[in-house]
mmCIF file of C-alpha atoms and ligand atoms in Angstrom:
data_model
loop_
_atom_site.group_PDB
_atom_site.id
_atom_site.type_symbol
_atom_site.label_atom_id
_atom_site.label_comp_id
_atom_site.label_asym_id
_atom_site.label_seq_id
_atom_site.Cartn_x
_atom_site.Cartn_y
_atom_site.Cartn_z
ATOM 1 C CA ALA A 1 -0.036 0.048 0.039
ATOM 2 C CA HIS A 2 1.205 3.516 -0.687
ATOM 3 C CA GLN A 3 2.282 5.639 2.218
ATOM 4 C CA TRP A 4 3.461 9.284 2.049
ATOM 5 C CA ARG A 5 7.260 9.040 2.035
ATOM 6 C CA GLY A 6 8.177 12.353 3.650
ATOM 7 C CA VAL A 7 8.955 15.564 1.815
ATOM 8 C CA ILE A 8 12.436 14.635 0.543
ATOM 9 C CA ARG A 9 11.260 11.599 -1.310
ATOM 10 C CA GLU A 10 7.988 13.119 -2.486
ATOM 11 C CA TYR A 11 9.744 16.159 -3.839
ATOM 12 C CA ALA A 12 13.206 14.776 -4.541
ATOM 13 C CA ASP A 13 13.135 16.479 -7.946
ATOM 14 C CA ARG A 14 13.130 19.967 -6.462
ATOM 15 C CA LEU A 15 15.455 19.459 -3.491
ATOM 16 C CA PRO A 16 19.278 19.317 -3.151
ATOM 17 C CA VAL A 17 19.439 15.492 -2.829
ATOM 18 C CA ASP A 18 20.297 12.560 -5.120
ATOM 19 C CA GLU A 19 19.878 8.848 -5.035
ATOM 20 C CA ASN A 20 22.891 8.318 -2.817
ATOM 21 C CA THR A 21 21.686 10.730 -0.099
ATOM 22 C CA LYS A 22 21.003 9.044 3.216
ATOM 23 C CA VAL A 23 17.579 10.482 3.991
ATOM 24 C CA ILE A 24 16.593 11.257 7.655
ATOM 25 C CA THR A 25 12.866 11.304 7.691
ATOM 26 C CA LEU A 26 9.881 10.705 10.105
ATOM 27 C CA GLY A 27 7.393 10.936 7.241
ATOM 28 C CA GLU A 28 6.735 14.637 7.592
ATOM 29 C CA GLY A 29 4.590 16.657 5.162
ATOM 30 C CA GLY A 30 1.482 15.542 3.281
ATOM 31 C CA THR A 31 -0.521 17.521 5.895
ATOM 32 C CA PRO A 32 -4.251 18.108 5.373
ATOM 33 C CA LEU A 33 -5.532 21.230 3.655
ATOM 34 C CA VAL A 34 -8.806 21.658 5.534
ATOM 35 C CA PHE A 35 -11.704 23.773 4.275
ATOM 36 C CA ALA A 36 -12.670 26.253 7.023
ATOM 37 C CA PRO A 37 -16.441 26.786 6.810
ATOM 38 C CA ALA A 38 -16.843 29.521 9.435
ATOM 39 C CA LEU A 39 -13.906 31.669 8.074
ATOM 40 C CA SER A 40 -15.260 31.102 4.568
ATOM 41 C CA GLU A 41 -18.670 32.291 5.614
ATOM 42 C CA LEU A 42 -17.188 35.361 7.320
ATOM 43 C CA THR A 43 -15.147 36.451 4.348
ATOM 44 C CA GLY A 44 -17.207 35.232 1.482
ATOM 45 C CA SER A 45 -13.945 33.674 0.198
ATOM 46 C CA GLU A 46 -12.894 30.045 0.087
ATOM 47 C CA VAL A 47 -10.609 29.670 3.175
ATOM 48 C CA TYR A 48 -8.430 26.582 3.723
ATOM 49 C CA LEU A 49 -6.143 25.783 6.668
ATOM 50 C CA LYS A 50 -2.862 23.997 6.021
ATOM 51 C CA VAL A 51 -2.814 22.081 9.303
ATOM 52 C CA GLU A 52 0.929 21.739 10.073
ATOM 53 C CA GLY A 53 0.272 20.386 13.519
ATOM 54 C CA MET A 54 -0.176 17.031 11.781
ATOM 55 C CA ASN A 55 3.555 16.762 11.215
ATOM 56 C CA PRO A 56 5.442 13.988 13.183
ATOM 57 C CA THR A 57 6.498 16.314 15.997
ATOM 58 C CA GLY A 58 3.440 18.554 15.707
ATOM 59 C CA SER A 59 4.774 21.521 13.752
ATOM 60 C CA PHE A 60 5.901 22.674 10.268
ATOM 61 C CA LYS A 61 9.546 22.623 11.472
ATOM 62 C CA ASP A 62 9.714 18.905 10.489
ATOM 63 C CA ARG A 63 9.646 19.847 6.809
ATOM 64 C CA GLY A 64 12.826 21.811 7.237
ATOM 65 C CA MET A 65 14.444 19.390 9.764
ATOM 66 C CA THR A 66 14.352 16.427 7.545
ATOM 67 C CA MET A 67 16.469 18.424 5.093
ATOM 68 C CA ALA A 68 18.798 19.916 7.707
ATOM 69 C CA MET A 69 19.438 16.629 9.511
ATOM 70 C CA THR A 70 19.979 14.957 6.136
ATOM 71 C CA ALA A 71 22.543 17.712 5.290
ATOM 72 C CA ALA A 72 24.148 17.318 8.733
ATOM 73 C CA VAL A 73 24.653 13.508 8.127
ATOM 74 C CA ALA A 74 26.005 14.254 4.555
ATOM 75 C CA ALA A 75 28.476 16.751 6.054
ATOM 76 C CA GLY A 76 29.708 14.008 8.521
ATOM 77 C CA ALA A 77 28.541 16.085 11.511
ATOM 78 C CA LYS A 78 28.544 14.396 14.926
ATOM 79 C CA ALA A 79 26.403 16.962 16.762
ATOM 80 C CA VAL A 80 23.793 19.628 15.855
ATOM 81 C CA VAL A 81 22.636 22.798 17.650
ATOM 82 C CA CYS A 82 19.666 25.076 17.403
ATOM 83 C CA ALA A 83 18.158 28.070 19.152
ATOM 84 C CA SER A 84 14.420 27.754 19.619
ATOM 85 C CA THR A 85 11.068 29.038 21.025
ATOM 86 C CA GLY A 86 10.279 25.361 21.336
ATOM 87 C CA ASN A 87 9.088 23.798 18.122
ATOM 88 C CA THR A 88 12.573 23.770 16.378
ATOM 89 C CA SER A 89 14.019 22.093 19.455
ATOM 90 C CA ALA A 90 11.378 19.346 19.527
ATOM 91 C CA SER A 91 11.861 18.701 15.853
ATOM 92 C CA ALA A 92 15.740 18.800 15.980
ATOM 93 C CA ALA A 93 15.706 16.427 18.952
ATOM 94 C CA ALA A 94 13.505 13.932 17.265
ATOM 95 C CA TYR A 95 15.335 13.917 13.848
ATOM 96 C CA ALA A 96 18.773 13.896 15.580
ATOM 97 C CA THR A 97 17.671 10.700 17.352
ATOM 98 C CA GLN A 98 17.021 9.011 14.080
ATOM 99 C CA ALA A 99 20.204 10.343 12.613
ATOM 100 C CA GLY A 100 22.236 9.180 15.619
ATOM 101 C CA LEU A 101 23.572 12.691 16.215
ATOM 102 C CA LYS A 102 23.999 14.547 19.536
ATOM 103 C CA CYS A 103 21.610 17.420 19.784
ATOM 104 C CA ALA A 104 21.991 20.652 21.780
ATOM 105 C CA VAL A 105 19.065 23.123 22.022
ATOM 106 C CA LEU A 106 19.176 26.613 23.471
ATOM 107 C CA VAL A 107 15.777 27.886 24.663
ATOM 108 C CA PRO A 108 14.728 31.110 26.438
ATOM 109 C CA ASP A 109 14.355 30.355 30.165
ATOM 110 C CA GLY A 110 10.760 29.956 31.247
ATOM 111 C CA LYS A 111 9.228 31.080 27.913
ATOM 112 C CA ILE A 112 8.626 27.795 26.150
ATOM 113 C CA SER A 113 5.597 25.642 26.452
ATOM 114 C CA MET A 114 5.620 22.346 28.459
ATOM 115 C CA GLY A 115 4.644 20.232 25.423
ATOM 116 C CA LYS A 116 7.659 21.444 23.507
ATOM 117 C CA LEU A 117 10.044 21.142 26.410
ATOM 118 C CA SER A 118 8.970 17.561 27.091
ATOM 119 C CA GLN A 119 9.543 16.562 23.508
ATOM 120 C CA ALA A 120 13.083 17.853 23.523
ATOM 121 C CA ILE A 121 13.707 15.980 26.801
ATOM 122 C CA ALA A 122 12.073 12.787 25.692
ATOM 123 C CA HIS A 123 14.279 12.656 22.621
ATOM 124 C CA GLY A 124 17.295 13.087 24.770
ATOM 125 C CA ALA A 125 18.504 16.503 23.611
ATOM 126 C CA GLU A 126 20.993 18.475 25.669
ATOM 127 C CA LEU A 127 18.535 21.197 26.767
ATOM 128 C CA LEU A 128 20.143 24.501 27.858
ATOM 129 C CA GLN A 129 17.798 27.187 29.213
ATOM 130 C CA VAL A 130 19.457 30.454 28.461
ATOM 131 C CA ASP A 131 19.070 33.527 30.502
ATOM 132 C CA GLY A 132 17.901 35.554 27.565
ATOM 133 C CA ASN A 133 15.388 35.618 24.729
ATOM 134 C CA PHE A 134 15.313 33.767 21.431
ATOM 135 C CA ASP A 135 17.436 36.328 19.635
ATOM 136 C CA ASN A 136 20.122 35.891 22.308
ATOM 137 C CA CYS A 137 19.812 32.089 21.984
ATOM 138 C CA LEU A 138 20.256 32.241 18.268
ATOM 139 C CA GLU A 139 23.350 34.441 18.495
ATOM 140 C CA VAL A 140 25.023 31.925 20.773
ATOM 141 C CA ALA A 141 24.021 29.011 18.598
ATOM 142 C CA ARG A 142 25.477 30.637 15.560
ATOM 143 C CA LYS A 143 28.761 31.403 17.308
ATOM 144 C CA LEU A 144 28.900 27.849 18.721
ATOM 145 C CA SER A 145 28.568 26.377 15.197
ATOM 146 C CA GLU A 146 31.262 28.825 13.842
ATOM 147 C CA ASN A 147 33.782 28.012 16.523
ATOM 148 C CA TYR A 148 33.116 24.393 17.512
ATOM 149 C CA PRO A 149 32.406 21.104 15.508
ATOM 150 C CA VAL A 150 28.576 21.582 15.713
ATOM 151 C CA PHE A 151 26.195 21.789 12.796
ATOM 152 C CA LEU A 152 23.507 24.624 12.972
ATOM 153 C CA VAL A 153 19.965 23.477 12.132
ATOM 154 C CA ASN A 154 18.124 26.851 12.520
ATOM 155 C CA SER A 155 16.417 28.281 9.428
ATOM 156 C CA VAL A 156 19.531 30.452 8.666
ATOM 157 C CA ASN A 157 20.753 27.088 7.254
ATOM 158 C CA PRO A 158 19.475 27.072 3.661
ATOM 159 C CA ALA A 159 18.633 23.343 3.892
ATOM 160 C CA ARG A 160 15.814 24.316 6.301
ATOM 161 C CA ILE A 161 14.227 26.709 3.791
ATOM 162 C CA GLU A 162 14.508 24.124 1.052
ATOM 163 C CA GLY A 163 12.551 21.612 3.059
ATOM 164 C CA GLN A 164 9.959 24.115 4.209
ATOM 165 C CA LYS A 165 9.221 25.311 0.640
ATOM 166 C CA THR A 166 7.395 21.941 0.089
ATOM 167 C CA GLY A 167 4.471 23.404 2.104
ATOM 168 C CA ALA A 168 3.769 25.640 -0.936
ATOM 169 C CA PHE A 169 4.158 22.699 -3.308
ATOM 170 C CA GLU A 170 1.528 20.717 -1.431
ATOM 171 C CA VAL A 171 -0.936 23.676 -1.448
ATOM 172 C CA VAL A 172 -0.647 23.973 -5.238
ATOM 173 C CA ASP A 173 -0.734 20.205 -5.794
ATOM 174 C CA TYR A 174 -3.945 19.962 -3.733
ATOM 175 C CA LEU A 175 -5.731 23.021 -5.127
ATOM 176 C CA GLY A 176 -4.588 22.650 -8.710
ATOM 177 C CA ASP A 177 -3.039 26.125 -8.761
ATOM 178 C CA ALA A 178 -1.694 28.701 -6.265
ATOM 179 C CA PRO A 179 -4.325 30.365 -3.986
ATOM 180 C CA ASP A 180 -4.950 34.113 -4.344
ATOM 181 C CA TYR A 181 -3.631 34.780 -0.786
ATOM 182 C CA HIS A 182 -1.278 32.861 1.529
ATOM 183 C CA VAL A 183 -1.560 33.931 5.166
ATOM 184 C CA LEU A 184 0.875 32.861 7.945
ATOM 185 C CA PRO A 185 2.385 33.777 11.250
ATOM 186 C CA VAL A 186 5.878 35.403 11.235
ATOM 187 C CA GLY A 187 8.435 34.929 13.896
ATOM 188 C CA ASN A 188 12.028 34.317 12.739
ATOM 189 C CA ALA A 189 10.649 34.690 9.227
ATOM 190 C CA GLY A 190 12.006 31.393 7.847
ATOM 191 C CA ASN A 191 8.615 30.074 6.932
ATOM 192 C CA ILE A 192 7.322 33.104 4.878
ATOM 193 C CA THR A 193 10.779 33.030 3.110
ATOM 194 C CA ALA A 194 10.257 29.282 2.423
ATOM 195 C CA TYR A 195 6.686 29.501 1.201
ATOM 196 C CA TRP A 196 7.494 32.342 -1.107
ATOM 197 C CA LYS A 197 10.448 30.453 -2.532
ATOM 198 C CA GLY A 198 8.304 27.387 -3.031
ATOM 199 C CA TYR A 199 5.496 29.321 -4.781
ATOM 200 C CA LYS A 200 7.968 31.129 -7.102
ATOM 201 C CA GLU A 201 9.633 27.882 -8.046
ATOM 202 C CA TYR A 202 6.396 26.191 -8.791
ATOM 203 C CA CYS A 203 5.297 29.090 -11.047
ATOM 204 C CA SER A 204 8.359 29.111 -13.337
ATOM 205 C CA GLU A 205 10.394 26.643 -15.329
ATOM 206 C CA TYR A 206 12.727 24.850 -12.895
ATOM 207 C CA THR A 207 16.054 23.253 -13.627
ATOM 208 C CA ASN A 208 16.657 20.411 -11.158
ATOM 209 C CA GLN A 209 19.871 18.850 -9.835
ATOM 210 C CA ALA A 210 20.176 16.497 -12.781
ATOM 211 C CA GLY A 211 19.888 19.464 -15.166
ATOM 212 C CA GLU A 212 16.390 18.515 -16.407
ATOM 213 C CA LYS A 213 13.955 21.388 -17.049
ATOM 214 C CA LEU A 214 10.646 21.022 -15.229
ATOM 215 C CA ALA A 215 7.540 22.869 -16.568
ATOM 216 C CA PRO A 216 5.773 25.388 -14.325
ATOM 217 C CA VAL A 217 3.139 23.780 -12.171
ATOM 218 C CA SER A 218 1.099 26.845 -11.217
ATOM 219 C CA THR A 219 -0.088 29.779 -13.250
ATOM 220 C CA LYS A 220 0.322 32.437 -10.531
ATOM 221 C CA THR A 221 1.851 33.134 -7.152
ATOM 222 C CA PRO A 222 -0.236 34.262 -4.196
ATOM 223 C CA ILE A 223 -0.210 37.588 -2.322
ATOM 224 C CA MET A 224 1.656 36.843 0.955
ATOM 225 C CA TRP A 225 0.187 38.082 4.168
ATOM 226 C CA GLY A 226 2.382 37.730 7.307
ATOM 227 C CA PHE A 227 1.391 38.487 10.853
ATOM 228 C CA GLN A 228 3.635 39.173 13.850
ATOM 229 C CA ALA A 229 2.479 39.442 17.491
ATOM 230 C CA ALA A 230 2.049 43.130 18.386
ATOM 231 C CA GLY A 231 4.545 42.864 21.274
ATOM 232 C CA ALA A 232 7.107 41.237 18.901
ATOM 233 C CA ALA A 233 6.590 43.012 15.671
ATOM 234 C CA PRO A 234 10.012 44.240 14.471
ATOM 235 C CA ILE A 235 9.272 44.041 10.735
ATOM 236 C CA VAL A 236 6.078 46.037 11.187
ATOM 237 C CA LEU A 237 7.741 48.614 13.395
ATOM 238 C CA GLY A 238 10.886 48.796 11.190
ATOM 239 C CA HIS A 239 13.368 48.200 13.988
ATOM 240 C CA PRO A 240 14.419 45.285 16.279
ATOM 241 C CA VAL A 241 12.466 44.878 19.498
ATOM 242 C CA THR A 242 14.853 44.298 22.388
ATOM 243 C CA GLU A 243 12.294 42.933 24.844
ATOM 244 C CA PRO A 244 9.753 41.038 22.656
ATOM 245 C CA ASP A 245 6.619 40.135 24.616
ATOM 246 C CA THR A 246 3.564 38.019 23.708
ATOM 247 C CA ILE A 247 1.602 35.042 25.082
ATOM 248 C CA ALA A 248 2.327 33.372 21.727
ATOM 249 C CA THR A 249 5.762 32.277 22.816
ATOM 250 C CA ALA A 250 6.461 30.469 19.485
ATOM 251 C CA ILE A 251 6.766 33.898 17.772
ATOM 252 C CA ARG A 252 8.331 35.861 20.647
ATOM 253 C CA ILE A 253 11.146 37.143 18.424
ATOM 254 C CA GLY A 254 12.573 40.660 18.312
ATOM 255 C CA ASN A 255 15.145 40.378 15.451
ATOM 256 C CA PRO A 256 14.175 37.796 12.880
ATOM 257 C CA ALA A 257 17.096 36.177 11.021
ATOM 258 C CA SER A 258 15.248 36.240 7.712
ATOM 259 C CA TRP A 259 13.914 39.795 8.089
ATOM 260 C CA LYS A 260 15.119 40.987 4.632
ATOM 261 C CA GLN A 261 13.792 37.826 2.840
ATOM 262 C CA ALA A 262 10.379 38.323 4.642
ATOM 263 C CA GLU A 263 10.267 41.920 3.258
ATOM 264 C CA GLU A 264 11.008 40.584 -0.188
ATOM 265 C CA ALA A 265 8.213 38.100 -0.028
ATOM 266 C CA ARG A 266 5.879 40.818 1.055
ATOM 267 C CA ASP A 267 7.064 43.389 -1.648
ATOM 268 C CA GLU A 268 7.462 40.915 -4.554
ATOM 269 C CA SER A 269 3.918 39.428 -3.859
ATOM 270 C CA GLY A 270 2.235 42.788 -3.229
ATOM 271 C CA GLY A 271 1.415 41.579 0.312
ATOM 272 C CA ILE A 272 1.615 42.905 3.867
ATOM 273 C CA ILE A 273 3.332 42.157 7.130
ATOM 274 C CA ASP A 274 0.971 43.392 9.965
ATOM 275 C CA SER A 275 0.627 42.730 13.666
ATOM 276 C CA VAL A 276 -2.119 41.211 15.834
ATOM 277 C CA THR A 277 -2.584 41.783 19.566
ATOM 278 C CA ASP A 278 -2.506 38.857 22.061
ATOM 279 C CA GLU A 279 -6.299 39.397 22.454
ATOM 280 C CA GLN A 280 -6.859 38.999 18.683
ATOM 281 C CA ILE A 281 -4.513 35.873 18.688
ATOM 282 C CA LEU A 282 -6.438 34.210 21.508
ATOM 283 C CA ALA A 283 -9.818 35.059 19.891
ATOM 284 C CA ALA A 284 -8.541 33.412 16.671
ATOM 285 C CA HIS A 285 -7.313 30.481 18.711
ATOM 286 C CA ARG A 286 -10.771 30.123 20.209
ATOM 287 C CA TRP A 287 -12.397 30.574 16.704
ATOM 288 C CA LEU A 288 -10.307 27.745 15.274
ATOM 289 C CA SER A 289 -11.066 25.287 18.085
ATOM 290 C CA SER A 290 -14.741 26.147 18.593
ATOM 291 C CA ARG A 291 -15.869 26.841 15.023
ATOM 292 C CA GLU A 292 -13.541 24.988 12.633
ATOM 293 C CA GLY A 293 -12.707 21.987 14.756
ATOM 294 C CA VAL A 294 -8.932 22.627 14.456
ATOM 295 C CA PHE A 295 -6.869 22.841 17.664
ATOM 296 C CA VAL A 296 -3.635 24.832 17.279
ATOM 297 C CA GLU A 297 -1.184 26.541 19.714
ATOM 298 C CA PRO A 298 -1.626 30.311 20.199
ATOM 299 C CA GLY A 299 1.270 31.445 17.880
ATOM 300 C CA SER A 300 -0.209 29.370 15.122
ATOM 301 C CA ALA A 301 -3.476 31.351 15.234
ATOM 302 C CA ALA A 302 -1.721 34.682 14.368
ATOM 303 C CA GLY A 303 -2.442 34.202 10.692
ATOM 304 C CA VAL A 304 -6.112 33.563 11.314
ATOM 305 C CA ALA A 305 -6.197 36.621 13.691
ATOM 306 C CA GLY A 306 -4.637 38.707 10.924
ATOM 307 C CA LEU A 307 -7.236 37.544 8.388
ATOM 308 C CA ILE A 308 -10.104 38.465 10.696
ATOM 309 C CA LYS A 309 -8.420 41.774 11.449
ATOM 310 C CA GLN A 310 -8.028 42.608 7.769
ATOM 311 C CA HIS A 311 -11.567 41.509 7.049
ATOM 312 C CA ALA A 312 -12.849 43.876 9.670
ATOM 313 C CA ALA A 313 -10.866 46.703 8.016
ATOM 314 C CA GLY A 314 -12.583 45.797 4.700
ATOM 315 C CA ASN A 315 -9.417 44.537 3.035
ATOM 316 C CA VAL A 316 -10.440 40.947 2.316
ATOM 317 C CA PRO A 317 -12.124 40.651 -1.093
ATOM 318 C CA ALA A 318 -14.848 38.009 -1.571
ATOM 319 C CA GLY A 319 -14.618 35.160 -4.007
ATOM 320 C CA LYS A 320 -11.000 34.475 -3.541
ATOM 321 C CA LYS A 321 -9.011 31.328 -2.483
ATOM 322 C CA ILE A 322 -7.162 31.936 0.722
ATOM 323 C CA VAL A 323 -4.819 29.441 2.412
ATOM 324 C CA ILE A 324 -3.738 30.002 6.010
ATOM 325 C CA THR A 325 -0.864 27.976 7.481
ATOM 326 C CA VAL A 326 -1.682 26.940 11.041
ATOM 327 C CA THR A 327 1.816 26.106 12.216
ATOM 328 C CA GLY A 328 1.667 23.901 15.360
ATOM 329 C CA HIS A 329 -0.550 21.513 17.259
ATOM 330 C CA GLY A 330 -2.901 22.708 20.125
ATOM 331 C CA LEU A 331 -1.474 20.021 22.435
ATOM 332 C CA LYS A 332 1.909 21.780 22.376
ATOM 333 C CA ASP A 333 0.508 24.391 24.644
ATOM 334 C CA PRO A 334 -2.886 23.253 25.923
ATOM 335 C CA ASP A 335 -3.324 25.526 28.930
ATOM 336 C CA TRP A 336 -4.904 28.236 26.827
ATOM 337 C CA ALA A 337 -7.902 26.093 26.156
ATOM 338 C CA LEU A 338 -8.488 25.762 29.902
ATOM 339 C CA LYS A 339 -9.147 29.456 30.416
ATOM 340 C CA THR A 340 -12.151 31.442 29.563
ATOM 341 C CA GLU A 341 -12.035 34.707 27.631
ATOM 342 C CA ASP A 342 -11.546 36.736 30.798
ATOM 343 C CA GLY A 343 -8.737 34.479 31.977
ATOM 344 C CA SER A 344 -10.590 32.548 34.630
ATOM 345 C CA PRO A 345 -10.098 28.740 34.718
ATOM 346 C CA VAL A 346 -12.682 26.403 32.986
ATOM 347 C CA ALA A 347 -14.146 24.252 35.661
ATOM 348 C CA PRO A 348 -15.512 20.821 34.516
ATOM 349 C CA THR A 349 -19.006 19.949 35.755
ATOM 350 C CA LYS A 350 -18.938 17.253 38.443
ATOM 351 C CA VAL A 351 -21.670 14.581 38.437
ATOM 352 C CA GLU A 352 -22.693 11.570 40.499
ATOM 353 C CA PHE A 353 -21.969 8.111 39.182
ATOM 354 C CA ASP A 354 -25.591 7.840 37.972
ATOM 355 C CA VAL A 355 -27.376 8.138 34.645
ATOM 356 C CA VAL A 356 -30.011 10.522 35.952
ATOM 357 C CA SER A 357 -27.527 13.111 37.139
ATOM 358 C CA VAL A 358 -25.452 12.845 33.940
ATOM 359 C CA ALA A 359 -28.686 13.297 31.848
ATOM 360 C CA SER A 360 -29.752 16.265 34.076
ATOM 361 C CA ALA A 361 -26.235 17.851 33.783
ATOM 362 C CA LEU A 362 -26.641 17.566 30.028
ATOM 363 C CA GLY A 363 -30.056 19.205 30.149
ATOM 364 C CA LEU A 364 -31.788 15.940 28.863
ATOM 365 C CA SER A 365 -35.141 14.993 30.192
HETATM 366 N N1 LIG B 1 4.342 29.261 14.413
HETATM 367 C C1 LIG B 1 4.995 28.440 15.241
HETATM 368 C C2 LIG B 1 4.135 27.448 15.966
HETATM 369 C C3 LIG B 1 6.372 28.486 15.440
HETATM 370 O O1 LIG B 1 6.945 27.638 16.262
HETATM 371 C C4 LIG B 1 7.083 29.405 14.693
HETATM 372 C C5 LIG B 1 8.574 29.547 14.942
HETATM 373 C C6 LIG B 1 6.425 30.265 13.861
HETATM 374 C C7 LIG B 1 5.033 30.138 13.771
HETATM 375 C C8 LIG B 1 7.121 31.259 13.068
HETATM 376 O O2 LIG B 1 7.827 30.763 11.997
HETATM 377 O O3 LIG B 1 10.075 31.631 12.663
HETATM 378 O O4 LIG B 1 9.649 30.667 10.400
HETATM 379 O O5 LIG B 1 8.666 32.865 11.023
HETATM 380 N N2 LIG B 1 9.161 28.906 15.743
HETATM 381 C C9 LIG B 1 10.658 28.867 15.890
HETATM 382 C C10 LIG B 1 11.136 27.835 16.845
HETATM 383 C C11 LIG B 1 11.283 30.145 16.136
HETATM 384 O O6 LIG B 1 12.175 27.967 17.509
HETATM 385 O O7 LIG B 1 10.398 26.887 17.036
HETATM 386 P P1 LIG B 1 9.155 31.543 11.474
#
């Protein structure tokens, strides 16, 4: 029976690998593109969610990590390192395990969710909690890889971007062409860079590793809409943020490594990079779970929050195809679901071990 073989084997034609490459994969990619009825009704457009929480470690990072870890093995590396707000570390730890490499992860102390922390620990990574934010962690990880025999697997490594561009390929392969808009959260800005690269490659003639020319797959590229958290919105503000702050810890980043590439994606596509408040992010998080049936972590809801914000401002035309990448699984950071809108805890209803009290608690008679 056919099983999805992971993004490297599925898209080998368009990635820097050949038949001799030892592929490190957990079967990432092939994630569902889910029609979102409530968002579609709101906007009058056809809105789809690219549900990246369905990847092996629960986030889109796996698409890049299969490539980065495969490159690390090809380079003869013995150890890898990354800085992370959590998802990259979970992914690196898992893929390094299969590759048989040591893995060190640098995370901001106290600012990563328990789900992500437990993944890195479960996979046996050397977990260092740094007294600083993500930007500080990335600076140290880069220096470590420059001065010691350690391979960097952050998205400043081009292999990561190559792997992540397959998200755009899948959207086009499923829809039959590129959507009109592609919406996503922006943190370190690797993913918007990768999607834009993927969309551009699929829309033009492409010369692969073997020198063969591949015909264009799509007729157009989408308008790219990226959204940062308001307390961590350097690209929107036009300057680095030294103390980034947001409940969406995944995108709590003040000086994105791929800043310039994100601006290029915005400008070349005629798009925007805008910000959304924590309240808007949590409202979108709630919308996704209660109206679309899709459970994501808060940072993943920033794209949806952005679409709702832009719709309210009258900027979302009807009759378009809109794809929103929801980047990570809700179980990564489940606490947010256990609070009501005003922040008070959700208390489960207690009942007697008795069918009449259960029925009455459910309002049945
Ligand atoms: N959504 C989630 C769930 C993320 O974990 C990240 C980034 C982003 C969105 C933003 O993507 O950085 O490519 O712009 N997480 C990184 C990490 C920084 O360390 O896990 P980006």
